[in-house]
Structure formats: structure tokens, C-alpha cells
Amino acid sequence: MYCDLNVPFGPTLDGSNAKSSNTKDKGKLKEASLTPKDQSVLDARIDLLVHLGFTVIALNQTVRGAYNPTLHPNTLLGVKPRDGILILRRLTIVLTDESDKGCGLVNSNTEALKSYDIIALRPTTHPSLSLACLTHSVPSPTAAHIISVDLTSEPREGFFRKQSLIQTAIKNGAVFEICYAPAVSEGSGDKGRLNWWVNVKELVRATKGKGIILSGGGESPDLRGPKDIMNLATLLGCKQDQAHAALTKTVESLMLRAQTRQTYRAVLSEPKLVMPVETENHPDADSASSSKRRMEESDEHDHEPSPAPPPKRPRKEKQKSRQK
């Protein structure tokens, strides 16, 4: 099972003026619908991903700034399921300098966030990276599952230097995303590809190749097959098993963690106590009764008197028998 959890869908929405919305409309979601043109483009991209060998994909809706359900309706709800492939809904929030005041991951938006299967954060500064790793990665109904960094920007000194910060996010269950599209896209340019290689190598060094996933994050011409993506990951410093896990096992554990966001305190099921039923023909009952009989028989043998020893022969008779 190969997965691609970053299939861009729609333009990036601006959430800078999310707080200025009318308070009367708070909690009321706008109706979201797909145009026939958007549906045809989406169908063509899904057909290509199925042809490349992917069985799980996530359509990504991006919001810059703070998320507000009244201003940012979930347009992915109009996507119909298809046979042969699992389609997930993902929300990515770009953290800016003002994200410390709030990015929309609050308890009041819990019901609206349940319409998304996966929540991702894209930090752009050092404080926003610390916020994503230490605060929003802790398991909760509004927890983020993916931390995705813009790898084509200028390499920033010390952005991934604090391994304790990165490892804390991984221990909390979050993963770091590497989008390979900038490395193969012509629109990135030579400088963008160079920045991508430098930043990705630094991220692989900080994570030690663990807790990362590989996604597309580009248009249809930039998509590649799973084998090509794994070969690219080995060039970045990942081992072969780590490159394979970045498309399979790590993504599966991520989807399992995403399901716990819909439950109370990450409990997947309610445990039930099953009492044993005693039956006459039950093999356990027969074995118990037979062992009980053996114990009773052994007790009876213990209480039986021991047989008397044979009588001793006199000493004179022994001497005569020896002389003969």
C-alpha cells in the first residue's frame, strides 16, 4: 500500500482577517461545492495516481494564517469516493509571525475540524516551528499530525539544529513531510532545487531518517512512482527500509493516530469484559473435573495404611544356613 498525503486542491485561502468575521455567523459552515471543471481536473489527477500505483491519497486544502470555519468551508466534502483508492481530506495551516496569537486549532472549532481526516502545519519561522513541535503535536482533538516545512526557501541556520525539538514532535506522534515535487519541477529553478537538497539533508540528519513521510505536493507533471521516490530518498541519506516506510508503514501509523483525534482521549474502542460460560461438554470443564478426581485419588492413597515389613529371621538360622 503506497500513500501520497499531499495532493493540492484549490487555491491557498487567506485567514489574516479571520477574526473580523461576524460573530453571528460563528459555527455556521458555508456550503461547499465543486465546479465541473474542478471535478474533471481532480479526476484526471486521481487517475494518474492510481496508474502510478498509489492506493491512498489525501486531498490538501491550505489556509494561510488562522483557520476559521465560517471563512474557510471544507470544499473536499463534495469529493465522491472511488473504487480502488482511499481518498482522505487534509487541512494545512501555514503558520506566520502572528500564529502565536492563534491558528484556529482551538476547542471551539473541534466539530468543524472533524470533517478533515488529517491536520498539517507549515511553520515559516523558528517560533512557529517550536509552537508546532511542542504545543500542537500533543494528542488532543485539535492535534496536528504532519509538520511540513517549505524546503525551497533559503537555508536558515539552526532551523533543524535542535534535535530535541524534532524528536519531541516525533515522540508525540507527529511526522515531518518531505515534498519531492520541487526537486523535479522545472518551475523551482536551480536555486530552488539547491535549497531543497540542502534543507532536506538537514531534516534527514535531524530526524535520523525516522518519522518522515514522502509526498508529492505538486501538479500532475511533477508526480512520480513509488519506486522512483524511494530511490530519491536513498540519495538524501535514508536507508532503504526507511525510504520504504516513508511511503507505507509510517503513513499507516499516521492514519491510525488521525483516527484517535475523533475519539475521547485517543481511545479507539471500549473494552468489554467477557465472563466464561460453564458448560457440561466444555473441554476446560472436563479437564478441570479430571484433575479434581486425580487429586482426590492421590489423597485417598496418602491416607491408606502402609503394608507391614516382612518378619526377620533369627541369627542362629542364618549361621546354620551358611555352614551348610
PDB file of C-alpha atoms in Angstrom:
ATOM      1  CA  MET A   1       0.000   0.000   0.000  1.00  0.00           C
ATOM      2  CA  TYR A   2       1.636   3.231  -1.194  1.00  0.00           C
ATOM      3  CA  CYS A   3       0.341   6.590   0.022  1.00  0.00           C
ATOM      4  CA  ASP A   4       0.565  10.207  -1.123  1.00  0.00           C
ATOM      5  CA  LEU A   5      -0.811  12.522   1.550  1.00  0.00           C
ATOM      6  CA  ASN A   6      -0.299  15.828  -0.275  1.00  0.00           C
ATOM      7  CA  VAL A   7      -2.379  16.296  -3.403  1.00  0.00           C
ATOM      8  CA  PRO A   8      -3.003  20.077  -3.673  1.00  0.00           C
ATOM      9  CA  PHE A   9      -6.622  21.028  -4.180  1.00  0.00           C
ATOM     10  CA  GLY A  10      -7.816  24.568  -4.776  1.00  0.00           C
ATOM     11  CA  PRO A  11      -6.011  27.863  -4.085  1.00  0.00           C
ATOM     12  CA  THR A  12      -4.437  28.859  -0.779  1.00  0.00           C
ATOM     13  CA  LEU A  13      -7.030  30.619   1.373  1.00  0.00           C
ATOM     14  CA  ASP A  14      -6.127  33.702   3.384  1.00  0.00           C
ATOM     15  CA  GLY A  15      -7.026  33.689   7.056  1.00  0.00           C
ATOM     16  CA  SER A  16      -5.497  37.008   8.066  1.00  0.00           C
ATOM     17  CA  ASN A  17      -8.903  38.617   8.612  1.00  0.00           C
ATOM     18  CA  ALA A  18     -10.489  35.557  10.182  1.00  0.00           C
ATOM     19  CA  LYS A  19     -11.087  37.336  13.489  1.00  0.00           C
ATOM     20  CA  SER A  20     -13.008  40.146  11.845  1.00  0.00           C
ATOM     21  CA  SER A  21     -15.852  37.856  10.776  1.00  0.00           C
ATOM     22  CA  ASN A  22     -19.333  38.394  12.060  1.00  0.00           C
ATOM     23  CA  THR A  23     -19.881  36.743  15.422  1.00  0.00           C
ATOM     24  CA  LYS A  24     -23.474  35.891  14.483  1.00  0.00           C
ATOM     25  CA  ASP A  25     -22.209  33.521  11.798  1.00  0.00           C
ATOM     26  CA  LYS A  26     -19.869  31.730  14.157  1.00  0.00           C
ATOM     27  CA  GLY A  27     -20.372  27.987  13.981  1.00  0.00           C
ATOM     28  CA  LYS A  28     -22.330  28.154  10.698  1.00  0.00           C
ATOM     29  CA  LEU A  29     -20.449  26.479   7.858  1.00  0.00           C
ATOM     30  CA  LYS A  30     -20.807  27.703   4.333  1.00  0.00           C
ATOM     31  CA  GLU A  31     -21.971  25.248   1.723  1.00  0.00           C
ATOM     32  CA  ALA A  32     -19.078  23.870  -0.298  1.00  0.00           C
ATOM     33  CA  SER A  33     -19.439  22.537  -3.813  1.00  0.00           C
ATOM     34  CA  LEU A  34     -17.205  21.561  -6.726  1.00  0.00           C
ATOM     35  CA  THR A  35     -17.498  23.017 -10.186  1.00  0.00           C
ATOM     36  CA  PRO A  36     -17.490  20.644 -13.168  1.00  0.00           C
ATOM     37  CA  LYS A  37     -14.069  21.973 -14.183  1.00  0.00           C
ATOM     38  CA  ASP A  38     -12.579  21.290 -10.767  1.00  0.00           C
ATOM     39  CA  GLN A  39     -14.108  17.828 -10.766  1.00  0.00           C
ATOM     40  CA  SER A  40     -12.614  16.954 -14.166  1.00  0.00           C
ATOM     41  CA  VAL A  41      -9.140  18.173 -13.130  1.00  0.00           C
ATOM     42  CA  LEU A  42      -9.360  16.206  -9.904  1.00  0.00           C
ATOM     43  CA  ASP A  43     -10.487  13.034 -11.680  1.00  0.00           C
ATOM     44  CA  ALA A  44      -7.554  13.251 -14.096  1.00  0.00           C
ATOM     45  CA  ARG A  45      -5.072  13.629 -11.239  1.00  0.00           C
ATOM     46  CA  ILE A  46      -6.570  10.740  -9.291  1.00  0.00           C
ATOM     47  CA  ASP A  47      -6.439   8.532 -12.407  1.00  0.00           C
ATOM     48  CA  LEU A  48      -2.731   9.331 -12.759  1.00  0.00           C
ATOM     49  CA  LEU A  49      -2.021   8.491  -9.115  1.00  0.00           C
ATOM     50  CA  VAL A  50      -3.853   5.188  -9.452  1.00  0.00           C
ATOM     51  CA  HIS A  51      -1.851   4.422 -12.597  1.00  0.00           C
ATOM     52  CA  LEU A  52       1.411   5.129 -10.734  1.00  0.00           C
ATOM     53  CA  GLY A  53       0.476   2.611  -8.038  1.00  0.00           C
ATOM     54  CA  PHE A  54      -0.902   4.670  -5.143  1.00  0.00           C
ATOM     55  CA  THR A  55      -3.832   3.289  -3.178  1.00  0.00           C
ATOM     56  CA  VAL A  56      -4.221   6.042  -0.539  1.00  0.00           C
ATOM     57  CA  ILE A  57      -4.177   9.779  -1.272  1.00  0.00           C
ATOM     58  CA  ALA A  58      -5.054  12.911   0.701  1.00  0.00           C
ATOM     59  CA  LEU A  59      -6.521  15.993  -0.959  1.00  0.00           C
ATOM     60  CA  ASN A  60      -4.922  19.050   0.619  1.00  0.00           C
ATOM     61  CA  GLN A  61      -6.725  22.311   1.381  1.00  0.00           C
ATOM     62  CA  THR A  62      -4.334  25.094   2.509  1.00  0.00           C
ATOM     63  CA  VAL A  63      -5.139  28.054   4.746  1.00  0.00           C
ATOM     64  CA  ARG A  64      -2.626  30.799   5.497  1.00  0.00           C
ATOM     65  CA  GLY A  65      -2.819  32.368   8.943  1.00  0.00           C
ATOM     66  CA  ALA A  66      -5.708  31.362  11.202  1.00  0.00           C
ATOM     67  CA  TYR A  67      -8.338  28.786  10.313  1.00  0.00           C
ATOM     68  CA  ASN A  68     -11.965  29.880  10.608  1.00  0.00           C
ATOM     69  CA  PRO A  69     -14.788  27.503   9.612  1.00  0.00           C
ATOM     70  CA  THR A  70     -17.061  30.361   8.547  1.00  0.00           C
ATOM     71  CA  LEU A  71     -14.484  31.768   6.120  1.00  0.00           C
ATOM     72  CA  HIS A  72     -12.862  28.511   5.046  1.00  0.00           C
ATOM     73  CA  PRO A  73     -15.509  25.898   4.221  1.00  0.00           C
ATOM     74  CA  ASN A  74     -14.392  22.354   3.592  1.00  0.00           C
ATOM     75  CA  THR A  75     -14.698  22.052  -0.183  1.00  0.00           C
ATOM     76  CA  LEU A  76     -13.360  18.494  -0.010  1.00  0.00           C
ATOM     77  CA  LEU A  77     -16.689  17.231   1.297  1.00  0.00           C
ATOM     78  CA  GLY A  78     -18.016  17.304  -2.252  1.00  0.00           C
ATOM     79  CA  VAL A  79     -15.442  14.796  -3.495  1.00  0.00           C
ATOM     80  CA  LYS A  80     -17.078  11.455  -4.153  1.00  0.00           C
ATOM     81  CA  PRO A  81     -15.359   8.206  -3.114  1.00  0.00           C
ATOM     82  CA  ARG A  82     -13.911   5.969  -5.807  1.00  0.00           C
ATOM     83  CA  ASP A  83     -13.261   2.260  -6.101  1.00  0.00           C
ATOM     84  CA  GLY A  84      -9.698   1.050  -5.767  1.00  0.00           C
ATOM     85  CA  ILE A  85      -8.360   4.073  -3.899  1.00  0.00           C
ATOM     86  CA  LEU A  86      -8.906   5.659  -0.480  1.00  0.00           C
ATOM     87  CA  ILE A  87      -9.362   9.443  -0.584  1.00  0.00           C
ATOM     88  CA  LEU A  88      -8.673  11.393   2.605  1.00  0.00           C
ATOM     89  CA  ARG A  89      -9.297  15.055   3.415  1.00  0.00           C
ATOM     90  CA  ARG A  90      -6.390  17.132   4.697  1.00  0.00           C
ATOM     91  CA  LEU A  91      -6.157  20.666   6.092  1.00  0.00           C
ATOM     92  CA  THR A  92      -2.813  22.501   6.066  1.00  0.00           C
ATOM     93  CA  ILE A  93      -2.414  25.705   8.094  1.00  0.00           C
ATOM     94  CA  VAL A  94       0.557  27.945   7.241  1.00  0.00           C
ATOM     95  CA  LEU A  95       1.931  29.383  10.491  1.00  0.00           C
ATOM     96  CA  THR A  96       3.068  33.002  10.246  1.00  0.00           C
ATOM     97  CA  ASP A  97       4.506  35.534  12.697  1.00  0.00           C
ATOM     98  CA  GLU A  98       1.032  36.119  14.128  1.00  0.00           C
ATOM     99  CA  SER A  99       0.314  32.431  14.660  1.00  0.00           C
ATOM    100  CA  ASP A 100       1.341  32.644  18.315  1.00  0.00           C
ATOM    101  CA  LYS A 101      -1.928  34.534  18.852  1.00  0.00           C
ATOM    102  CA  GLY A 102      -3.878  31.571  17.460  1.00  0.00           C
ATOM    103  CA  CYS A 103      -4.023  29.473  14.313  1.00  0.00           C
ATOM    104  CA  GLY A 104      -7.554  28.149  14.643  1.00  0.00           C
ATOM    105  CA  LEU A 105      -6.734  24.850  16.389  1.00  0.00           C
ATOM    106  CA  VAL A 106      -8.985  25.571  19.369  1.00  0.00           C
ATOM    107  CA  ASN A 107     -11.714  23.617  21.098  1.00  0.00           C
ATOM    108  CA  SER A 108     -14.442  25.812  19.629  1.00  0.00           C
ATOM    109  CA  ASN A 109     -13.522  24.537  16.146  1.00  0.00           C
ATOM    110  CA  THR A 110     -13.417  20.863  17.115  1.00  0.00           C
ATOM    111  CA  GLU A 111     -16.634  19.946  15.303  1.00  0.00           C
ATOM    112  CA  ALA A 112     -15.520  21.709  12.119  1.00  0.00           C
ATOM    113  CA  LEU A 113     -12.091  20.055  12.254  1.00  0.00           C
ATOM    114  CA  LYS A 114     -13.715  16.618  12.436  1.00  0.00           C
ATOM    115  CA  SER A 115     -14.605  16.996   8.751  1.00  0.00           C
ATOM    116  CA  TYR A 116     -10.879  16.633   7.969  1.00  0.00           C
ATOM    117  CA  ASP A 117      -9.055  13.323   8.285  1.00  0.00           C
ATOM    118  CA  ILE A 118      -5.580  14.856   8.633  1.00  0.00           C
ATOM    119  CA  ILE A 119      -4.361  18.193  10.023  1.00  0.00           C
ATOM    120  CA  ALA A 120      -0.970  19.564   8.969  1.00  0.00           C
ATOM    121  CA  LEU A 121       1.031  22.633   9.962  1.00  0.00           C
ATOM    122  CA  ARG A 122       3.594  24.521   7.884  1.00  0.00           C
ATOM    123  CA  PRO A 123       5.846  26.659  10.111  1.00  0.00           C
ATOM    124  CA  THR A 124       7.746  29.505   8.475  1.00  0.00           C
ATOM    125  CA  THR A 125       9.757  30.860  11.442  1.00  0.00           C
ATOM    126  CA  HIS A 126      11.669  29.474  14.424  1.00  0.00           C
ATOM    127  CA  PRO A 127       8.928  30.358  16.942  1.00  0.00           C
ATOM    128  CA  SER A 128       6.245  28.786  14.757  1.00  0.00           C
ATOM    129  CA  LEU A 129       8.342  25.604  14.458  1.00  0.00           C
ATOM    130  CA  SER A 130       8.635  25.399  18.249  1.00  0.00           C
ATOM    131  CA  LEU A 131       4.890  26.007  18.528  1.00  0.00           C
ATOM    132  CA  ALA A 132       4.127  23.188  16.108  1.00  0.00           C
ATOM    133  CA  CYS A 133       6.533  20.693  17.699  1.00  0.00           C
ATOM    134  CA  LEU A 134       5.845  21.354  21.377  1.00  0.00           C
ATOM    135  CA  THR A 135       2.220  22.505  21.560  1.00  0.00           C
ATOM    136  CA  HIS A 136       0.174  21.348  18.581  1.00  0.00           C
ATOM    137  CA  SER A 137       1.717  17.870  18.329  1.00  0.00           C
ATOM    138  CA  VAL A 138       0.406  16.792  21.746  1.00  0.00           C
ATOM    139  CA  PRO A 139      -2.504  14.315  21.338  1.00  0.00           C
ATOM    140  CA  SER A 140      -5.819  16.164  21.559  1.00  0.00           C
ATOM    141  CA  PRO A 141      -8.977  16.656  19.458  1.00  0.00           C
ATOM    142  CA  THR A 142      -7.192  19.513  17.658  1.00  0.00           C
ATOM    143  CA  ALA A 143      -3.733  17.922  17.369  1.00  0.00           C
ATOM    144  CA  ALA A 144      -1.684  18.242  14.191  1.00  0.00           C
ATOM    145  CA  HIS A 145      -0.420  15.076  12.534  1.00  0.00           C
ATOM    146  CA  ILE A 146       2.036  16.425   9.939  1.00  0.00           C
ATOM    147  CA  ILE A 147       4.671  19.164  10.133  1.00  0.00           C
ATOM    148  CA  SER A 148       5.530  20.316   6.624  1.00  0.00           C
ATOM    149  CA  VAL A 149       8.277  22.903   6.033  1.00  0.00           C
ATOM    150  CA  ASP A 150       8.891  24.920   2.869  1.00  0.00           C
ATOM    151  CA  LEU A 151      12.107  23.252   1.738  1.00  0.00           C
ATOM    152  CA  THR A 152      12.706  25.530  -1.270  1.00  0.00           C
ATOM    153  CA  SER A 153      13.300  28.649   0.834  1.00  0.00           C
ATOM    154  CA  GLU A 154      16.749  29.910   1.737  1.00  0.00           C
ATOM    155  CA  PRO A 155      18.514  27.574   4.181  1.00  0.00           C
ATOM    156  CA  ARG A 156      18.166  29.070   7.646  1.00  0.00           C
ATOM    157  CA  GLU A 157      20.932  28.419  10.114  1.00  0.00           C
ATOM    158  CA  GLY A 158      19.798  26.299  13.040  1.00  0.00           C
ATOM    159  CA  PHE A 159      16.265  25.672  11.763  1.00  0.00           C
ATOM    160  CA  PHE A 160      16.647  21.913  12.304  1.00  0.00           C
ATOM    161  CA  ARG A 161      19.620  22.104  14.655  1.00  0.00           C
ATOM    162  CA  LYS A 162      17.663  21.395  17.849  1.00  0.00           C
ATOM    163  CA  GLN A 163      17.238  17.644  17.609  1.00  0.00           C
ATOM    164  CA  SER A 164      15.436  17.583  20.959  1.00  0.00           C
ATOM    165  CA  LEU A 165      12.713  19.755  19.431  1.00  0.00           C
ATOM    166  CA  ILE A 166      12.355  17.461  16.420  1.00  0.00           C
ATOM    167  CA  GLN A 167      12.450  14.281  18.493  1.00  0.00           C
ATOM    168  CA  THR A 168       9.778  15.630  20.866  1.00  0.00           C
ATOM    169  CA  ALA A 169       7.368  16.075  17.983  1.00  0.00           C
ATOM    170  CA  ILE A 170       8.116  12.552  16.728  1.00  0.00           C
ATOM    171  CA  LYS A 171       7.577  11.057  20.203  1.00  0.00           C
ATOM    172  CA  ASN A 172       4.212  12.827  20.366  1.00  0.00           C
ATOM    173  CA  GLY A 173       3.224  11.036  17.146  1.00  0.00           C
ATOM    174  CA  ALA A 174       3.745  13.782  14.571  1.00  0.00           C
ATOM    175  CA  VAL A 175       5.733  13.223  11.370  1.00  0.00           C
ATOM    176  CA  PHE A 176       7.741  15.527   9.131  1.00  0.00           C
ATOM    177  CA  GLU A 177       6.816  15.736   5.469  1.00  0.00           C
ATOM    178  CA  ILE A 178       9.196  15.921   2.510  1.00  0.00           C
ATOM    179  CA  CYS A 179       7.544  17.008  -0.744  1.00  0.00           C
ATOM    180  CA  TYR A 180       9.596  15.816  -3.697  1.00  0.00           C
ATOM    181  CA  ALA A 181       7.869  17.931  -6.365  1.00  0.00           C
ATOM    182  CA  PRO A 182      10.271  20.926  -6.039  1.00  0.00           C
ATOM    183  CA  ALA A 183      13.201  18.623  -6.789  1.00  0.00           C
ATOM    184  CA  VAL A 184      11.795  17.520 -10.166  1.00  0.00           C
ATOM    185  CA  SER A 185       9.754  20.566 -11.162  1.00  0.00           C
ATOM    186  CA  GLU A 186      11.112  22.989 -13.738  1.00  0.00           C
ATOM    187  CA  GLY A 187       9.357  25.862 -12.023  1.00  0.00           C
ATOM    188  CA  SER A 188      11.577  25.601  -8.942  1.00  0.00           C
ATOM    189  CA  GLY A 189      14.680  26.766 -10.777  1.00  0.00           C
ATOM    190  CA  ASP A 190      18.264  25.874 -10.000  1.00  0.00           C
ATOM    191  CA  LYS A 191      18.325  27.903  -6.799  1.00  0.00           C
ATOM    192  CA  GLY A 192      15.111  26.386  -5.516  1.00  0.00           C
ATOM    193  CA  ARG A 193      16.340  22.851  -6.167  1.00  0.00           C
ATOM    194  CA  LEU A 194      19.660  23.616  -4.461  1.00  0.00           C
ATOM    195  CA  ASN A 195      17.852  24.953  -1.399  1.00  0.00           C
ATOM    196  CA  TRP A 196      15.636  21.856  -1.415  1.00  0.00           C
ATOM    197  CA  TRP A 197      18.607  19.474  -1.345  1.00  0.00           C
ATOM    198  CA  VAL A 198      20.314  21.370   1.483  1.00  0.00           C
ATOM    199  CA  ASN A 199      17.185  21.621   3.642  1.00  0.00           C
ATOM    200  CA  VAL A 200      16.126  18.016   3.099  1.00  0.00           C
ATOM    201  CA  LYS A 201      19.564  16.654   4.030  1.00  0.00           C
ATOM    202  CA  GLU A 202      19.454  18.746   7.194  1.00  0.00           C
ATOM    203  CA  LEU A 203      15.976  17.421   8.038  1.00  0.00           C
ATOM    204  CA  VAL A 204      17.030  13.801   7.461  1.00  0.00           C
ATOM    205  CA  ARG A 205      20.045  14.359   9.723  1.00  0.00           C
ATOM    206  CA  ALA A 206      17.857  15.813  12.492  1.00  0.00           C
ATOM    207  CA  THR A 207      15.255  13.028  12.299  1.00  0.00           C
ATOM    208  CA  LYS A 208      17.840  10.261  11.685  1.00  0.00           C
ATOM    209  CA  GLY A 209      15.620   9.044   8.858  1.00  0.00           C
ATOM    210  CA  LYS A 210      12.735   8.210  11.209  1.00  0.00           C
ATOM    211  CA  GLY A 211       9.358   9.892  11.485  1.00  0.00           C
ATOM    212  CA  ILE A 212       9.298  11.269   7.925  1.00  0.00           C
ATOM    213  CA  ILE A 213       6.907  10.759   5.036  1.00  0.00           C
ATOM    214  CA  LEU A 214       7.360  11.406   1.319  1.00  0.00           C
ATOM    215  CA  SER A 215       4.617  13.225  -0.577  1.00  0.00           C
ATOM    216  CA  GLY A 216       4.124  14.838  -3.964  1.00  0.00           C
ATOM    217  CA  GLY A 217       2.864  18.324  -3.277  1.00  0.00           C
ATOM    218  CA  GLY A 218       2.900  19.319  -6.960  1.00  0.00           C
ATOM    219  CA  GLU A 219       0.927  19.258 -10.182  1.00  0.00           C
ATOM    220  CA  SER A 220       0.366  16.222 -12.385  1.00  0.00           C
ATOM    221  CA  PRO A 221       3.580  16.573 -14.473  1.00  0.00           C
ATOM    222  CA  ASP A 222       5.658  16.513 -11.276  1.00  0.00           C
ATOM    223  CA  LEU A 223       4.271  13.239  -9.901  1.00  0.00           C
ATOM    224  CA  ARG A 224       6.451  10.128  -9.786  1.00  0.00           C
ATOM    225  CA  GLY A 225       6.002   6.454  -8.971  1.00  0.00           C
ATOM    226  CA  PRO A 226       6.738   4.936  -5.539  1.00  0.00           C
ATOM    227  CA  LYS A 227       9.970   3.236  -6.660  1.00  0.00           C
ATOM    228  CA  ASP A 228      11.384   6.483  -8.061  1.00  0.00           C
ATOM    229  CA  ILE A 229      10.503   8.303  -4.846  1.00  0.00           C
ATOM    230  CA  MET A 230      12.257   5.677  -2.717  1.00  0.00           C
ATOM    231  CA  ASN A 231      15.380   5.882  -4.894  1.00  0.00           C
ATOM    232  CA  LEU A 232      15.376   9.648  -4.387  1.00  0.00           C
ATOM    233  CA  ALA A 233      15.105   9.162  -0.620  1.00  0.00           C
ATOM    234  CA  THR A 234      18.197   6.957  -0.552  1.00  0.00           C
ATOM    235  CA  LEU A 235      20.146   9.773  -2.197  1.00  0.00           C
ATOM    236  CA  LEU A 236      19.051  12.064   0.627  1.00  0.00           C
ATOM    237  CA  GLY A 237      20.609   9.849   3.308  1.00  0.00           C
ATOM    238  CA  CYS A 238      17.733   7.499   4.153  1.00  0.00           C
ATOM    239  CA  LYS A 239      18.198   3.758   4.330  1.00  0.00           C
ATOM    240  CA  GLN A 240      16.189   1.538   2.029  1.00  0.00           C
ATOM    241  CA  ASP A 241      13.870   0.342   4.792  1.00  0.00           C
ATOM    242  CA  GLN A 242      13.366   3.936   5.964  1.00  0.00           C
ATOM    243  CA  ALA A 243      12.561   5.062   2.424  1.00  0.00           C
ATOM    244  CA  HIS A 244      10.031   2.251   2.055  1.00  0.00           C
ATOM    245  CA  ALA A 245       8.477   3.038   5.453  1.00  0.00           C
ATOM    246  CA  ALA A 246       8.099   6.710   4.474  1.00  0.00           C
ATOM    247  CA  LEU A 247       5.525   5.630   1.880  1.00  0.00           C
ATOM    248  CA  THR A 248       3.925   2.721   3.761  1.00  0.00           C
ATOM    249  CA  LYS A 249       4.354   1.936   7.481  1.00  0.00           C
ATOM    250  CA  THR A 250       4.877   5.469   8.748  1.00  0.00           C
ATOM    251  CA  VAL A 251       1.825   6.659   6.820  1.00  0.00           C
ATOM    252  CA  GLU A 252      -0.286   3.792   8.175  1.00  0.00           C
ATOM    253  CA  SER A 253       0.620   4.676  11.774  1.00  0.00           C
ATOM    254  CA  LEU A 254      -0.139   8.314  10.979  1.00  0.00           C
ATOM    255  CA  MET A 255      -3.624   7.455   9.717  1.00  0.00           C
ATOM    256  CA  LEU A 256      -4.241   5.361  12.832  1.00  0.00           C
ATOM    257  CA  ARG A 257      -3.246   8.312  15.023  1.00  0.00           C
ATOM    258  CA  ALA A 258      -5.506  10.568  12.986  1.00  0.00           C
ATOM    259  CA  GLN A 259      -8.459   8.317  13.819  1.00  0.00           C
ATOM    260  CA  THR A 260      -7.829   8.771  17.540  1.00  0.00           C
ATOM    261  CA  ARG A 261      -8.465  12.501  17.129  1.00  0.00           C
ATOM    262  CA  GLN A 262     -12.126  11.658  16.572  1.00  0.00           C
ATOM    263  CA  THR A 263     -12.386   9.807  19.902  1.00  0.00           C
ATOM    264  CA  TYR A 264     -12.143  10.731  23.573  1.00  0.00           C
ATOM    265  CA  ARG A 265      -8.532  10.800  24.803  1.00  0.00           C
ATOM    266  CA  ALA A 266      -7.293   8.730  21.855  1.00  0.00           C
ATOM    267  CA  VAL A 267      -9.347   5.629  22.815  1.00  0.00           C
ATOM    268  CA  LEU A 268     -10.209   3.593  19.732  1.00  0.00           C
ATOM    269  CA  SER A 269     -12.693   1.157  21.297  1.00  0.00           C
ATOM    270  CA  GLU A 270     -14.469   0.494  24.580  1.00  0.00           C
ATOM    271  CA  PRO A 271     -13.113  -2.605  26.335  1.00  0.00           C
ATOM    272  CA  LYS A 272     -15.685  -5.271  27.237  1.00  0.00           C
ATOM    273  CA  LEU A 273     -15.425  -7.875  29.989  1.00  0.00           C
ATOM    274  CA  VAL A 274     -16.389 -11.336  28.768  1.00  0.00           C
ATOM    275  CA  MET A 275     -17.240 -13.816  31.534  1.00  0.00           C
ATOM    276  CA  PRO A 276     -16.571 -17.533  30.915  1.00  0.00           C
ATOM    277  CA  VAL A 277     -19.649 -19.752  30.486  1.00  0.00           C
ATOM    278  CA  GLU A 278     -19.593 -23.159  32.183  1.00  0.00           C
ATOM    279  CA  THR A 279     -20.971 -25.989  30.058  1.00  0.00           C
ATOM    280  CA  GLU A 280     -21.108 -29.748  30.647  1.00  0.00           C
ATOM    281  CA  ASN A 281     -19.357 -30.665  27.416  1.00  0.00           C
ATOM    282  CA  HIS A 282     -16.816 -27.849  27.573  1.00  0.00           C
ATOM    283  CA  PRO A 283     -13.238 -29.219  27.259  1.00  0.00           C
ATOM    284  CA  ASP A 284     -11.989 -26.937  30.027  1.00  0.00           C
ATOM    285  CA  ALA A 285     -14.679 -28.198  32.377  1.00  0.00           C
ATOM    286  CA  ASP A 286     -13.755 -31.840  31.588  1.00  0.00           C
ATOM    287  CA  SER A 287     -10.080 -31.182  32.205  1.00  0.00           C
ATOM    288  CA  ALA A 288     -10.895 -29.413  35.486  1.00  0.00           C
ATOM    289  CA  SER A 289     -13.072 -32.294  36.702  1.00  0.00           C
ATOM    290  CA  SER A 290     -10.468 -34.914  35.725  1.00  0.00           C
ATOM    291  CA  SER A 291      -7.731 -33.044  37.566  1.00  0.00           C
ATOM    292  CA  LYS A 292     -10.005 -32.802  40.601  1.00  0.00           C
ATOM    293  CA  ARG A 293     -10.553 -36.596  40.523  1.00  0.00           C
ATOM    294  CA  ARG A 294      -6.810 -37.210  40.303  1.00  0.00           C
ATOM    295  CA  MET A 295      -6.255 -35.030  43.351  1.00  0.00           C
ATOM    296  CA  GLU A 296      -8.924 -36.932  45.318  1.00  0.00           C
ATOM    297  CA  GLU A 297      -7.400 -40.281  44.353  1.00  0.00           C
ATOM    298  CA  SER A 298      -3.959 -39.132  45.430  1.00  0.00           C
ATOM    299  CA  ASP A 299      -5.391 -38.009  48.773  1.00  0.00           C
ATOM    300  CA  GLU A 300      -7.000 -41.423  49.273  1.00  0.00           C
ATOM    301  CA  HIS A 301      -3.696 -43.177  48.577  1.00  0.00           C
ATOM    302  CA  ASP A 302      -1.965 -40.965  51.102  1.00  0.00           C
ATOM    303  CA  HIS A 303      -4.434 -41.955  53.869  1.00  0.00           C
ATOM    304  CA  GLU A 304      -4.156 -45.745  53.222  1.00  0.00           C
ATOM    305  CA  PRO A 305      -2.019 -47.651  55.832  1.00  0.00           C
ATOM    306  CA  SER A 306       1.370 -48.780  54.615  1.00  0.00           C
ATOM    307  CA  PRO A 307       1.974 -52.605  54.429  1.00  0.00           C
ATOM    308  CA  ALA A 308       3.830 -54.331  57.334  1.00  0.00           C
ATOM    309  CA  PRO A 309       7.528 -55.195  56.748  1.00  0.00           C
ATOM    310  CA  PRO A 310       8.476 -58.963  56.376  1.00  0.00           C
ATOM    311  CA  PRO A 311       9.483 -60.830  59.620  1.00  0.00           C
ATOM    312  CA  LYS A 312      13.205 -61.052  60.402  1.00  0.00           C
ATOM    313  CA  ARG A 313      14.918 -64.452  60.510  1.00  0.00           C
ATOM    314  CA  PRO A 314      16.730 -65.442  63.733  1.00  0.00           C
ATOM    315  CA  ARG A 315      20.549 -65.183  63.786  1.00  0.00           C
ATOM    316  CA  LYS A 316      21.097 -68.930  64.530  1.00  0.00           C
ATOM    317  CA  GLU A 317      19.133 -69.981  61.474  1.00  0.00           C
ATOM    318  CA  LYS A 318      21.284 -67.672  59.376  1.00  0.00           C
ATOM    319  CA  GLN A 319      24.539 -69.265  60.713  1.00  0.00           C
ATOM    320  CA  LYS A 320      23.315 -72.847  60.058  1.00  0.00           C
ATOM    321  CA  SER A 321      22.358 -71.959  56.543  1.00  0.00           C
ATOM    322  CA  ARG A 322      25.857 -70.568  55.973  1.00  0.00           C
ATOM    323  CA  GLN A 323      27.575 -73.732  57.377  1.00  0.00           C
ATOM    324  CA  LYS A 324      25.558 -75.932  55.063  1.00  0.00           C
TER     325      LYS A 324
END
